[in-house]
Coordinates of C-alpha atoms in Angstrom, one line a residue:
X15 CA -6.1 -59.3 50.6
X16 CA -4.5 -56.9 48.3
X17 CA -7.4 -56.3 46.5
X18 CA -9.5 -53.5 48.0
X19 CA -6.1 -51.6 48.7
X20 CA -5.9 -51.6 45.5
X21 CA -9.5 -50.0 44.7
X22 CA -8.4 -47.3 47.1
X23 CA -5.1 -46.4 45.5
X24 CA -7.2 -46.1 42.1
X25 CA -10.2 -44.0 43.4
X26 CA -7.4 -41.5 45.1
X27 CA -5.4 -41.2 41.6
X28 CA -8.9 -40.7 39.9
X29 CA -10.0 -37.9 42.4
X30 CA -6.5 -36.5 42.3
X31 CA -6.5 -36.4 38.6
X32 CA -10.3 -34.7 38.7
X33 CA -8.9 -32.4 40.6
X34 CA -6.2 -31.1 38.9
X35 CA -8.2 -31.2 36.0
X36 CA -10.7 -29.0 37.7
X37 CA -7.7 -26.7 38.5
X38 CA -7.0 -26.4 35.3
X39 CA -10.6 -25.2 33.6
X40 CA -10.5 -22.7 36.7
X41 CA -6.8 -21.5 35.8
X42 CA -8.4 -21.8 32.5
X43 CA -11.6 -20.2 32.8
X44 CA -10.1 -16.9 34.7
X45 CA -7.1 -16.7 31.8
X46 CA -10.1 -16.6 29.3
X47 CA -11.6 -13.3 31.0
X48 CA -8.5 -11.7 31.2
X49 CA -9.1 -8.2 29.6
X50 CA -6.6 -7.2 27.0
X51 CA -6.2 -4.3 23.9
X52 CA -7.3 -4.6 20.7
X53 CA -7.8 -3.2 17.9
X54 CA -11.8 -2.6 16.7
X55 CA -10.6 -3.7 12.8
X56 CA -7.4 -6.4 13.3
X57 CA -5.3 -6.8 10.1
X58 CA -4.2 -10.8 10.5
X59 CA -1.7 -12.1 7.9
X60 CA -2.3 -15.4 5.5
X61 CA -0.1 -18.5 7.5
X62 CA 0.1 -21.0 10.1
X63 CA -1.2 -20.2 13.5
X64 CA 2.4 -20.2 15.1
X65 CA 3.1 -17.4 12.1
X66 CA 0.1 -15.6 13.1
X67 CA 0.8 -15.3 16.7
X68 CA 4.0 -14.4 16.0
X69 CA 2.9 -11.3 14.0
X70 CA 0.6 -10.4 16.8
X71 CA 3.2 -10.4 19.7
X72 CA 5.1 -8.3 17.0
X73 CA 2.5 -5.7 16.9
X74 CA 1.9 -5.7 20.7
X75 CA -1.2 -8.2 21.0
X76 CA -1.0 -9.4 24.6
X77 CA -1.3 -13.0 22.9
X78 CA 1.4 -15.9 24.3
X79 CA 2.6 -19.1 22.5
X80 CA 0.4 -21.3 23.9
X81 CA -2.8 -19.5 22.5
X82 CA -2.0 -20.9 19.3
X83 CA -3.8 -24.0 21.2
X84 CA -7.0 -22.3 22.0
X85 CA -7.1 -20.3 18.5
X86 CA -7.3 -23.9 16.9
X87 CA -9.7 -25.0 19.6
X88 CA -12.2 -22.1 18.4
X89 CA -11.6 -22.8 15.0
X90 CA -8.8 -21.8 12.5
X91 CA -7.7 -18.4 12.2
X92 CA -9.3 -16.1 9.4
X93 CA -6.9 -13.9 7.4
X94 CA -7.5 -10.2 6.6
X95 CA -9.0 -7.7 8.4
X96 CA -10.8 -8.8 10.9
X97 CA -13.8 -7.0 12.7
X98 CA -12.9 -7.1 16.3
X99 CA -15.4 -4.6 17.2
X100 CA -14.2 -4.1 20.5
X101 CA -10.7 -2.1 21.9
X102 CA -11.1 -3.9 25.1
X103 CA -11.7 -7.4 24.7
X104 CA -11.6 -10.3 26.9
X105 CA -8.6 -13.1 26.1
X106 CA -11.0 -15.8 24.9
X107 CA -13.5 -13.5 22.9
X108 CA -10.5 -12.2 20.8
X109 CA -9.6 -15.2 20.5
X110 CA -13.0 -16.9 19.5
X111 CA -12.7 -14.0 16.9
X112 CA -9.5 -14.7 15.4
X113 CA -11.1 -17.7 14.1
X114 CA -15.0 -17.2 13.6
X115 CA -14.7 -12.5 12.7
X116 CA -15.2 -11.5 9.6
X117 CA -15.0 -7.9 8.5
X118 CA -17.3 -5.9 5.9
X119 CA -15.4 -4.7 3.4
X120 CA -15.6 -1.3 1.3
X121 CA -13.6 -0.9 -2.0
X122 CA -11.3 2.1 -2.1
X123 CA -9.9 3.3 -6.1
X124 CA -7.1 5.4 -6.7
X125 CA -7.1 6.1 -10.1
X126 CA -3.6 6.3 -11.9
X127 CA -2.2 9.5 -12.1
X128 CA -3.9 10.7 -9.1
X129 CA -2.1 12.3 -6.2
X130 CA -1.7 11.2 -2.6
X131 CA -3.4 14.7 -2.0
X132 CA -6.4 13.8 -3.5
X133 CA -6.7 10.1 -2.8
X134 CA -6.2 11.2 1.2
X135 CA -9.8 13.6 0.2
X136 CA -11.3 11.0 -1.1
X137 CA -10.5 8.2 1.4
X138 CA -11.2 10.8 4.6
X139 CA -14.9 11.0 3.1
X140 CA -15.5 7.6 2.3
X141 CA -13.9 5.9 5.6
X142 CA -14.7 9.0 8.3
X143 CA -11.3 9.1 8.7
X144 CA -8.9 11.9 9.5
X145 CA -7.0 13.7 6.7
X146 CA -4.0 14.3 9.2
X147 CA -4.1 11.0 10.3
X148 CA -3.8 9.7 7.1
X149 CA -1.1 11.8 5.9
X150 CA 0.6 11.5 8.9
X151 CA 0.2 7.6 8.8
X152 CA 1.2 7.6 4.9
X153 CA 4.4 9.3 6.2
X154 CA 5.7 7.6 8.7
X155 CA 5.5 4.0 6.7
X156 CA 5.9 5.1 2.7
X157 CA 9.7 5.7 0.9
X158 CA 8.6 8.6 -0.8
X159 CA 6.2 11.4 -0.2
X160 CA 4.0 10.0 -3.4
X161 CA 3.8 7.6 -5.8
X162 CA 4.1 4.1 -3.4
X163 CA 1.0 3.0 -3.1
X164 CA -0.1 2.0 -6.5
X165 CA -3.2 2.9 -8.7
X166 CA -5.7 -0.3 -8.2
X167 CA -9.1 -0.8 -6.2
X168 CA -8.7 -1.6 -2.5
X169 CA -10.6 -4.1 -0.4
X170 CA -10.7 -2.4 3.4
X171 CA -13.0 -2.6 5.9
X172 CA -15.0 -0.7 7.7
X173 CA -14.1 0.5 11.2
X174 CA -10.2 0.2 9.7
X175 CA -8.0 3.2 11.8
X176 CA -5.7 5.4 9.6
X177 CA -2.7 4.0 10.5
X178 CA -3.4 0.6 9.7
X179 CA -5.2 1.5 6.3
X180 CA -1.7 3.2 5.6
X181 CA 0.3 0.8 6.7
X182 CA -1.8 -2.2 4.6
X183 CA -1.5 0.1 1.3
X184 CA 1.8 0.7 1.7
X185 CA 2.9 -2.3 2.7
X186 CA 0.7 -4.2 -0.3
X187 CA 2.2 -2.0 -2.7
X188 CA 5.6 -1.9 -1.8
X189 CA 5.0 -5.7 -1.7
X190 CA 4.4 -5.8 -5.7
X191 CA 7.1 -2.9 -6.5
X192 CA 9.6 -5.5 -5.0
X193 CA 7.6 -8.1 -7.6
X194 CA 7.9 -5.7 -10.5
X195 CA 11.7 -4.8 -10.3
X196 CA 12.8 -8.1 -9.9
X197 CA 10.3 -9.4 -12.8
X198 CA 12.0 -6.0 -14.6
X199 CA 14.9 -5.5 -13.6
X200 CA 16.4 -8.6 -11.7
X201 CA 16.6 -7.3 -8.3
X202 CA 15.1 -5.0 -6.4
X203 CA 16.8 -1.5 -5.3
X204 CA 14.6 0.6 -3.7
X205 CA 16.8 4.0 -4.4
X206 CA 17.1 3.1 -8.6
X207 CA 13.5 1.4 -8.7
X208 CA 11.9 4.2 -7.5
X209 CA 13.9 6.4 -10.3
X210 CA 11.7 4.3 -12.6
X211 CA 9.1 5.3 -10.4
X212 CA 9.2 9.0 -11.3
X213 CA 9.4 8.9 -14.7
X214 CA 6.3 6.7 -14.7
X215 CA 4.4 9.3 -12.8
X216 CA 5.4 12.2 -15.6
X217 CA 4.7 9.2 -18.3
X218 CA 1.0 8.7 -16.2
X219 CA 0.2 12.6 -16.3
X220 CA 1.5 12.8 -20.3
X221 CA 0.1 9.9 -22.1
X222 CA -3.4 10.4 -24.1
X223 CA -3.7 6.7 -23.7
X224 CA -1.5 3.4 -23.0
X225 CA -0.1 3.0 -26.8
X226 CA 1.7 6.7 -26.2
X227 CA 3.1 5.5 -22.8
X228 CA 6.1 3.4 -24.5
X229 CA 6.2 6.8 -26.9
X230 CA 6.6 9.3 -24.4
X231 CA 8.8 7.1 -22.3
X232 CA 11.4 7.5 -24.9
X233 CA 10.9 11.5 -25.3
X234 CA 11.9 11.5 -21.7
X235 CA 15.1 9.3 -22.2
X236 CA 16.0 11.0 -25.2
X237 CA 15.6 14.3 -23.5
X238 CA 17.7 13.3 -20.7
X239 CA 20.6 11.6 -22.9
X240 CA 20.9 14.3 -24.5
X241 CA 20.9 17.0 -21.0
X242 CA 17.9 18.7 -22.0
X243 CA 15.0 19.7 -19.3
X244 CA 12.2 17.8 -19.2
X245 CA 10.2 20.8 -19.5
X246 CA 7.0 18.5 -19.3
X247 CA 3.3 20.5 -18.0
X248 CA 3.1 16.9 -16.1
X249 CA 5.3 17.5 -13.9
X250 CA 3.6 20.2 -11.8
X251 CA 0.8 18.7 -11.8
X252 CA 1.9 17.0 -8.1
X253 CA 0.1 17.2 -5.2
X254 CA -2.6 19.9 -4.6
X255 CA -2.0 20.6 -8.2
X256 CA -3.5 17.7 -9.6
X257 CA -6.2 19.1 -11.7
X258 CA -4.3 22.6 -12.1
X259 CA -3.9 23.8 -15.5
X260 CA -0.3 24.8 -15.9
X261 CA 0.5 28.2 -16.7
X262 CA 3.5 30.7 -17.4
X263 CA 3.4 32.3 -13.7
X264 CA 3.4 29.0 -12.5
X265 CA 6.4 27.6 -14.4
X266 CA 8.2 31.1 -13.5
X267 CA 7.2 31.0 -9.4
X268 CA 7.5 27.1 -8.6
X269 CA 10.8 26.2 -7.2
X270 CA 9.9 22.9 -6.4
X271 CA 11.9 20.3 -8.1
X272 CA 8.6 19.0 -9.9
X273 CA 9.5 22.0 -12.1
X274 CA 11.6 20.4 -15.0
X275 CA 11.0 23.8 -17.3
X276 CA 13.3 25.3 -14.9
X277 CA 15.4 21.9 -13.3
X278 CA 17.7 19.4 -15.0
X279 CA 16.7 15.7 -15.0
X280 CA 13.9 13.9 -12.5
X281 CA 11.7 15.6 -9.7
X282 CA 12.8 13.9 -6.4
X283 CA 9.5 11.9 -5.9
X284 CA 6.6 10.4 -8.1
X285 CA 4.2 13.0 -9.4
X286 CA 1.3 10.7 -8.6
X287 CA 0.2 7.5 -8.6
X288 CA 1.3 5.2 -11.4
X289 CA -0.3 1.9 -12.9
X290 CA 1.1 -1.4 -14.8
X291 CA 1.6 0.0 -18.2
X292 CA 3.2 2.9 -17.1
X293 CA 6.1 1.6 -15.2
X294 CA 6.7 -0.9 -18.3
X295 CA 6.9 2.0 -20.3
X296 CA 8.8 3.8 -17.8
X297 CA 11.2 0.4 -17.5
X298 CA 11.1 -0.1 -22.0
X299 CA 10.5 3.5 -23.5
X300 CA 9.9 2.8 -27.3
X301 CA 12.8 2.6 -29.8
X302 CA 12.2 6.1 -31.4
X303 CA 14.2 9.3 -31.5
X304 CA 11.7 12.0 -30.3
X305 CA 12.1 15.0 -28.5
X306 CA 9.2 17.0 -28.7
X307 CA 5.3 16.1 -28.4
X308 CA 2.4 17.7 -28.8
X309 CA -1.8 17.3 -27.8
X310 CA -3.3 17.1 -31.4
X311 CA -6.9 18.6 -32.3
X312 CA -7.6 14.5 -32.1
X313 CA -6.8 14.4 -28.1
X314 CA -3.8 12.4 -29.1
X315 CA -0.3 13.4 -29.5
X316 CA 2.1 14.3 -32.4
X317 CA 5.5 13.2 -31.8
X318 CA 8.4 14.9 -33.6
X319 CA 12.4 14.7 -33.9
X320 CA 13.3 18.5 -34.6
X321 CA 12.0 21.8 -32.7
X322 CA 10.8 22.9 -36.3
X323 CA 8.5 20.2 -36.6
X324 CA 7.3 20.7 -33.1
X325 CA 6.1 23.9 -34.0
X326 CA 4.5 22.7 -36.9
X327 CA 2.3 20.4 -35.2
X328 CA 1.4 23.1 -32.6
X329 CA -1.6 24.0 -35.9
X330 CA -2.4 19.8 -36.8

């Protein structure tokens, strides 16, 4: 009696549930094709998926919890830059991208001892970029006005916007600074680590090769134990001046504080960019007592204790 009572019950549950499950792939299918903002070049950090949407919602992706669920339906997300290729981008294509994009990638150098001046050129030619975007993008995300990002090659790719360039280079350097003054120093201080900063940038500009780096490094601590300037061609060779030969006008007319013939201790900011070697230098000058060096007719440097010896090697 009961029986095909029950049979109805069951094929109503069955067509209810088909229902709402049709419901739900409509609900679906329209949230999918939602339009949304992007980016052409998407910079996604290594971690989970809840990490990743997390630093998307930070950086004002219209992306919600719950497509953390349909990222790992597509696949699982891809870390790096990703090539979007598209600023407006429907929901489930950006997210069928976070998962499946890759992006070509170009390699960027800056060469230590180079200035931001020159690497902005370089990377403006390379990339199609903006200079002014760059600098402007460099500004509003560095410490210091040169000297952050660090000398290395650069894997970016193509399409990449100048403010996310700057913030990655920054934001990859400053990463290993941290790394480097605790490894150093045992914590990091941005204000005191950066003074280590500077003086690799002079040690960068001065040094014929890596074995003088430790060598100079203690010139410019002895120098500045003992209150005397600098007075270091290196120096002013920041910015546009990169690849300007110093000269006596230019010692007499720059007021910058880069000019340590005519200022007491350490310009304000790095001269230029620095590398490894030249922040351990910077970090463990060499346990000499010069004051003075020299470029010798060999393209090295003579390194003397007295001023009378320092003239001396002016003829070696």
């Amino acid at each position: 009696m009961n029986k095909p009572v029950r049979n109805v019950r069951n094929k109503i549950s069955l067509s209810v549930l088909m229902d709402g499950i049709l419901i739900i792939l409509i609900i679906l299918c329209f949230y999918l094709q939602t339009s949304m903002q992007s980016s052409r070049v998407v910079y996604v950090p290594k971690g989970g998926t809840n990490a990743i949407i997390a630093y998307l919602q930070a950086n004002n992706f219209d992306v919600t919890t719950g497509d953390k669920y349909l990222v790992r339906f597509f696949g699982y997300p891809q870390s790096g830059w990703l090539n979007i290729e598209q600023e407006r981008i429907s929901k489930g294509d950006f997210l069928y991208k976070l998962a499946n994009a890759k992006a070509a990638l170009e390699d960027i150098t800056l060469i230590p001892g180079e200035t931001l001046y020159f690497f902005i050129k370089e990377v403006s030619v390379k990339l199609g970029l903006d200079e002014r975007e760059l600098q402007i993008a460099y500004d509003k995300y560095a410490p210091m006005p040169d000297g952050v990002i660090l000398a290395n090659t650069y894997k970016v790719p193509k399409g990449i916007s100048a403010s996310h360039l700057m913030y990655y280079l920054v934001k990859t350097s400053l990463n290993e600074h941290k790394k480097l003054a605790i490894k150093f120093l045992g914590e990091y201080d941005v204000k005191q680590w950066f003074k280590y900063v500077i003086i690799a940038s002079i040690i960068q500009k001065e040094s014929a090769n890596e074995e003088e780096m430790p060598i100079v490094s203690a010139v410019i601590r002895n120098r500045l134990d003992k209150k005397m300037r600098l007075q270091m061609d290196g120096s002013l060779n920041y910015g546009k001046y990169s690849h300007t030969k110093v000269t006596p006008a230019m010692i007499r007319n720059d007021t910058t504080s880069y000019n340590t013939y005519r200022n007491d201790g350490i310009p304000e900011a790095p001269v230029g960019s620095v590398g490894f070697k030249a922040i351990q230098a910077a970090v463990f000058p060499a346990n000499v007592d010069y004051l003075y060096f020299v470029r010798n007719k060999n393209g090295v440097h003579s390194f003397s204790k007295t001023y009378n010896e320092h003239v001396n090697n002016f003829s070696k």
